[in-house]
Short mmCIF file of N, CA and C in Angstrom, two decimals:
data_model
loop_
_atom_site.label_atom_id
_atom_site.label_comp_id
_atom_site.label_asym_id
_atom_site.label_seq_id
_atom_site.Cartn_x
_atom_site.Cartn_y
_atom_site.Cartn_z
N UNK A 246 87.29 -42.47 -70.33
CA UNK A 246 88.63 -41.95 -70.19
C UNK A 246 88.74 -41.02 -69.00
N UNK A 247 87.73 -40.19 -68.81
CA UNK A 247 87.81 -39.21 -67.73
C UNK A 247 87.87 -39.89 -66.37
N UNK A 248 87.04 -40.90 -66.15
CA UNK A 248 87.05 -41.58 -64.87
C UNK A 248 88.35 -42.35 -64.66
N UNK A 249 88.85 -42.96 -65.72
CA UNK A 249 90.05 -43.77 -65.60
C UNK A 249 91.30 -42.94 -65.39
N UNK A 250 91.27 -41.69 -65.81
CA UNK A 250 92.43 -40.82 -65.60
C UNK A 250 93.68 -41.41 -66.19
N UNK A 251 94.68 -41.60 -65.35
CA UNK A 251 95.96 -42.13 -65.82
C UNK A 251 95.86 -43.55 -66.34
N UNK A 252 94.82 -44.28 -65.93
CA UNK A 252 94.66 -45.66 -66.38
C UNK A 252 94.09 -45.75 -67.79
N UNK A 253 93.65 -44.62 -68.36
CA UNK A 253 92.96 -44.63 -69.65
C UNK A 253 93.80 -45.26 -70.76
N UNK A 254 95.10 -45.12 -70.71
CA UNK A 254 95.95 -45.68 -71.76
C UNK A 254 96.52 -47.05 -71.40
N UNK A 255 96.09 -47.61 -70.27
CA UNK A 255 96.58 -48.90 -69.82
C UNK A 255 95.48 -49.94 -70.05
N UNK A 256 95.54 -50.64 -71.18
CA UNK A 256 94.47 -51.57 -71.53
C UNK A 256 94.32 -52.70 -70.51
N UNK A 257 95.40 -53.12 -69.86
CA UNK A 257 95.29 -54.19 -68.85
C UNK A 257 94.38 -53.74 -67.70
N UNK A 258 94.53 -52.50 -67.26
CA UNK A 258 93.69 -51.98 -66.18
C UNK A 258 92.23 -51.85 -66.63
N UNK A 259 92.02 -51.44 -67.87
CA UNK A 259 90.66 -51.31 -68.39
C UNK A 259 90.00 -52.68 -68.44
N UNK A 260 90.70 -53.69 -68.96
CA UNK A 260 90.13 -55.03 -69.02
C UNK A 260 89.89 -55.61 -67.63
N UNK A 261 90.73 -55.26 -66.67
CA UNK A 261 90.51 -55.70 -65.29
C UNK A 261 89.22 -55.10 -64.74
N UNK A 262 88.96 -53.84 -65.02
CA UNK A 262 87.71 -53.21 -64.57
C UNK A 262 86.50 -53.88 -65.22
N UNK A 263 86.60 -54.17 -66.50
CA UNK A 263 85.50 -54.83 -67.20
C UNK A 263 85.24 -56.20 -66.59
N UNK A 264 86.31 -56.95 -66.32
CA UNK A 264 86.16 -58.28 -65.70
C UNK A 264 85.45 -58.17 -64.35
N UNK A 265 85.86 -57.18 -63.54
CA UNK A 265 85.25 -56.99 -62.22
C UNK A 265 83.77 -56.65 -62.32
N UNK A 266 83.41 -55.80 -63.28
CA UNK A 266 82.01 -55.44 -63.47
C UNK A 266 81.21 -56.68 -63.87
N UNK A 267 81.75 -57.49 -64.77
CA UNK A 267 81.06 -58.72 -65.18
C UNK A 267 80.86 -59.65 -63.99
N UNK A 268 81.87 -59.82 -63.17
CA UNK A 268 81.78 -60.70 -62.00
C UNK A 268 80.74 -60.20 -61.00
N UNK A 269 80.78 -58.90 -60.71
CA UNK A 269 79.87 -58.32 -59.71
C UNK A 269 78.45 -58.22 -60.25
N UNK A 270 78.33 -57.99 -61.54
CA UNK A 270 77.02 -57.76 -62.13
C UNK A 270 76.61 -56.29 -62.08
N UNK A 271 77.51 -55.43 -61.68
CA UNK A 271 77.23 -54.01 -61.64
C UNK A 271 78.54 -53.22 -61.69
N UNK A 272 78.40 -51.96 -62.10
CA UNK A 272 79.55 -51.05 -62.09
C UNK A 272 79.45 -50.18 -60.86
N UNK A 273 80.59 -49.82 -60.31
CA UNK A 273 80.63 -48.98 -59.11
C UNK A 273 81.75 -47.98 -59.27
N UNK A 274 81.46 -46.73 -58.97
CA UNK A 274 82.51 -45.73 -59.04
C UNK A 274 81.97 -44.32 -59.05
N UNK A 275 82.87 -43.40 -59.27
CA UNK A 275 82.53 -41.99 -59.35
C UNK A 275 83.24 -41.40 -60.54
N UNK A 276 82.89 -40.17 -60.85
CA UNK A 276 83.53 -39.51 -61.98
C UNK A 276 85.00 -39.25 -61.69
N UNK A 277 85.27 -38.78 -60.47
CA UNK A 277 86.64 -38.58 -60.04
C UNK A 277 86.75 -39.08 -58.60
N UNK A 278 87.96 -39.25 -58.12
CA UNK A 278 88.16 -39.74 -56.75
C UNK A 278 87.63 -38.78 -55.71
N UNK A 279 87.61 -37.48 -56.03
CA UNK A 279 87.22 -36.49 -55.03
C UNK A 279 85.88 -35.82 -55.30
N UNK A 280 85.03 -36.44 -56.13
CA UNK A 280 83.74 -35.79 -56.40
C UNK A 280 82.70 -36.02 -55.31
N UNK A 281 83.03 -36.86 -54.34
CA UNK A 281 82.20 -37.10 -53.15
C UNK A 281 80.87 -37.81 -53.44
N UNK A 282 80.70 -38.37 -54.63
CA UNK A 282 79.54 -39.21 -54.92
C UNK A 282 80.02 -40.50 -55.56
N UNK A 283 79.22 -41.52 -55.43
CA UNK A 283 79.49 -42.79 -56.09
C UNK A 283 78.19 -43.29 -56.71
N UNK A 284 78.35 -44.09 -57.75
CA UNK A 284 77.21 -44.63 -58.48
C UNK A 284 77.32 -46.14 -58.55
N UNK A 285 76.18 -46.79 -58.44
CA UNK A 285 76.08 -48.22 -58.74
C UNK A 285 75.16 -48.31 -59.95
N UNK A 286 75.60 -48.97 -61.00
CA UNK A 286 74.79 -49.09 -62.22
C UNK A 286 74.72 -50.55 -62.64
N UNK A 287 73.50 -50.98 -63.01
CA UNK A 287 73.27 -52.36 -63.45
C UNK A 287 72.48 -52.34 -64.75
N UNK A 288 72.90 -53.18 -65.70
CA UNK A 288 72.15 -53.24 -66.96
C UNK A 288 70.92 -54.13 -66.82
N UNK A 289 69.85 -53.74 -67.49
CA UNK A 289 68.70 -54.61 -67.65
C UNK A 289 69.00 -55.53 -68.83
N UNK A 290 68.35 -56.68 -68.92
CA UNK A 290 68.55 -57.51 -70.11
C UNK A 290 68.18 -56.71 -71.37
N UNK A 291 68.81 -57.00 -72.49
CA UNK A 291 68.52 -56.24 -73.71
C UNK A 291 67.04 -56.29 -74.09
N UNK A 292 66.54 -55.17 -74.59
CA UNK A 292 65.17 -55.10 -75.09
C UNK A 292 65.10 -55.86 -76.42
N UNK A 293 63.88 -56.06 -76.90
CA UNK A 293 63.70 -56.77 -78.16
C UNK A 293 64.46 -56.10 -79.31
N UNK A 294 64.60 -54.78 -79.25
CA UNK A 294 65.31 -54.07 -80.32
C UNK A 294 66.81 -54.02 -80.09
N UNK A 295 67.30 -54.68 -79.02
CA UNK A 295 68.73 -54.75 -78.75
C UNK A 295 69.28 -53.66 -77.86
N UNK A 296 68.45 -52.68 -77.52
CA UNK A 296 68.90 -51.59 -76.65
C UNK A 296 69.02 -52.10 -75.22
N UNK A 297 70.11 -51.76 -74.57
CA UNK A 297 70.32 -52.15 -73.17
C UNK A 297 70.12 -50.91 -72.31
N UNK A 298 69.17 -50.98 -71.39
CA UNK A 298 68.94 -49.90 -70.44
C UNK A 298 69.72 -50.18 -69.17
N UNK A 299 70.10 -49.12 -68.49
CA UNK A 299 70.87 -49.25 -67.26
C UNK A 299 70.15 -48.49 -66.16
N UNK A 300 70.02 -49.12 -64.99
CA UNK A 300 69.46 -48.44 -63.82
C UNK A 300 70.60 -48.20 -62.85
N UNK A 301 70.45 -47.13 -62.07
CA UNK A 301 71.53 -46.82 -61.16
C UNK A 301 71.08 -46.02 -59.96
N UNK A 302 71.95 -45.97 -59.00
CA UNK A 302 71.74 -45.19 -57.78
C UNK A 302 72.99 -44.34 -57.58
N UNK A 303 72.78 -43.08 -57.28
CA UNK A 303 73.87 -42.17 -56.97
C UNK A 303 73.68 -41.68 -55.55
N UNK A 304 74.74 -41.69 -54.77
CA UNK A 304 74.66 -41.24 -53.37
C UNK A 304 76.02 -40.70 -52.93
N UNK A 305 76.02 -39.94 -51.83
CA UNK A 305 77.31 -39.49 -51.29
C UNK A 305 78.20 -40.68 -50.95
N UNK A 306 79.49 -40.48 -51.04
CA UNK A 306 80.46 -41.54 -50.75
C UNK A 306 80.18 -42.20 -49.41
N UNK A 307 79.90 -41.41 -48.39
CA UNK A 307 79.68 -41.97 -47.05
C UNK A 307 78.50 -42.95 -47.04
N UNK A 308 77.44 -42.63 -47.75
CA UNK A 308 76.29 -43.55 -47.82
C UNK A 308 76.63 -44.80 -48.61
N UNK A 309 77.32 -44.63 -49.71
CA UNK A 309 77.67 -45.78 -50.54
C UNK A 309 78.59 -46.74 -49.80
N UNK A 310 79.55 -46.21 -49.08
CA UNK A 310 80.48 -47.09 -48.38
C UNK A 310 79.77 -47.87 -47.28
N UNK A 311 78.81 -47.25 -46.62
CA UNK A 311 78.09 -47.91 -45.54
C UNK A 311 76.99 -48.84 -46.02
N UNK A 312 76.40 -48.55 -47.19
CA UNK A 312 75.21 -49.29 -47.62
C UNK A 312 75.30 -49.86 -49.02
N UNK A 313 76.49 -50.02 -49.54
CA UNK A 313 76.67 -50.48 -50.92
C UNK A 313 75.90 -51.77 -51.21
N UNK A 314 76.05 -52.77 -50.37
CA UNK A 314 75.37 -54.05 -50.62
C UNK A 314 73.85 -53.92 -50.50
N UNK A 315 73.38 -53.04 -49.62
CA UNK A 315 71.93 -52.79 -49.53
C UNK A 315 71.41 -52.22 -50.85
N UNK A 316 72.15 -51.25 -51.41
CA UNK A 316 71.74 -50.65 -52.68
C UNK A 316 71.77 -51.68 -53.81
N UNK A 317 72.78 -52.54 -53.82
CA UNK A 317 72.86 -53.59 -54.83
C UNK A 317 71.65 -54.50 -54.74
N UNK A 318 71.26 -54.88 -53.53
CA UNK A 318 70.08 -55.74 -53.34
C UNK A 318 68.81 -55.07 -53.84
N UNK A 319 68.66 -53.78 -53.56
CA UNK A 319 67.48 -53.03 -54.01
C UNK A 319 67.42 -53.03 -55.54
N UNK A 320 68.53 -52.74 -56.19
CA UNK A 320 68.54 -52.73 -57.65
C UNK A 320 68.23 -54.12 -58.22
N UNK A 321 68.88 -55.14 -57.70
CA UNK A 321 68.63 -56.50 -58.20
C UNK A 321 67.17 -56.91 -58.02
N UNK A 322 66.60 -56.59 -56.88
CA UNK A 322 65.20 -56.94 -56.62
C UNK A 322 64.27 -56.19 -57.58
N UNK A 323 64.54 -54.93 -57.81
CA UNK A 323 63.70 -54.16 -58.73
C UNK A 323 63.82 -54.67 -60.16
N UNK A 324 65.01 -55.08 -60.56
CA UNK A 324 65.18 -55.66 -61.89
C UNK A 324 64.41 -56.98 -61.97
N UNK A 325 64.51 -57.79 -60.94
CA UNK A 325 63.79 -59.08 -60.92
C UNK A 325 62.29 -58.86 -61.04
N UNK A 326 61.75 -57.93 -60.29
CA UNK A 326 60.31 -57.62 -60.32
C UNK A 326 59.91 -57.10 -61.70
N UNK A 327 60.74 -56.24 -62.26
CA UNK A 327 60.47 -55.70 -63.59
C UNK A 327 60.41 -56.82 -64.62
N UNK A 328 61.37 -57.73 -64.58
CA UNK A 328 61.42 -58.83 -65.54
C UNK A 328 60.22 -59.74 -65.38
N UNK A 329 59.84 -60.00 -64.15
CA UNK A 329 58.67 -60.84 -63.88
C UNK A 329 57.42 -60.20 -64.48
N UNK A 330 57.31 -58.87 -64.31
CA UNK A 330 56.16 -58.15 -64.84
C UNK A 330 56.11 -58.09 -66.35
N UNK A 331 57.25 -58.13 -67.02
CA UNK A 331 57.27 -58.05 -68.48
C UNK A 331 57.18 -59.41 -69.14
N UNK A 332 57.40 -60.46 -68.37
CA UNK A 332 57.36 -61.81 -68.95
C UNK A 332 56.07 -62.55 -68.66
N UNK A 333 55.11 -61.87 -68.15
CA UNK A 333 53.84 -62.55 -67.95
C UNK A 333 53.47 -62.60 -66.53
#
């Protein structure tokens, strides 16, 4: 609710954000528009007990805007390596 601000009561906007996260495979945003940081977060596949862990990167807005896709690649590669290591 806090991040969504005025959109918190607009379910169409919330579902649109969820759809975008599913398509991208990661969430991107900040706590507020003016907090000067942004986060990229990606879920790992569920553990055997059903718990889903999330990895993320937090950086100043200027870094995220310039290197967002680089950070996404780093996270995806680390998740891939992690999964390879846990599956044998």
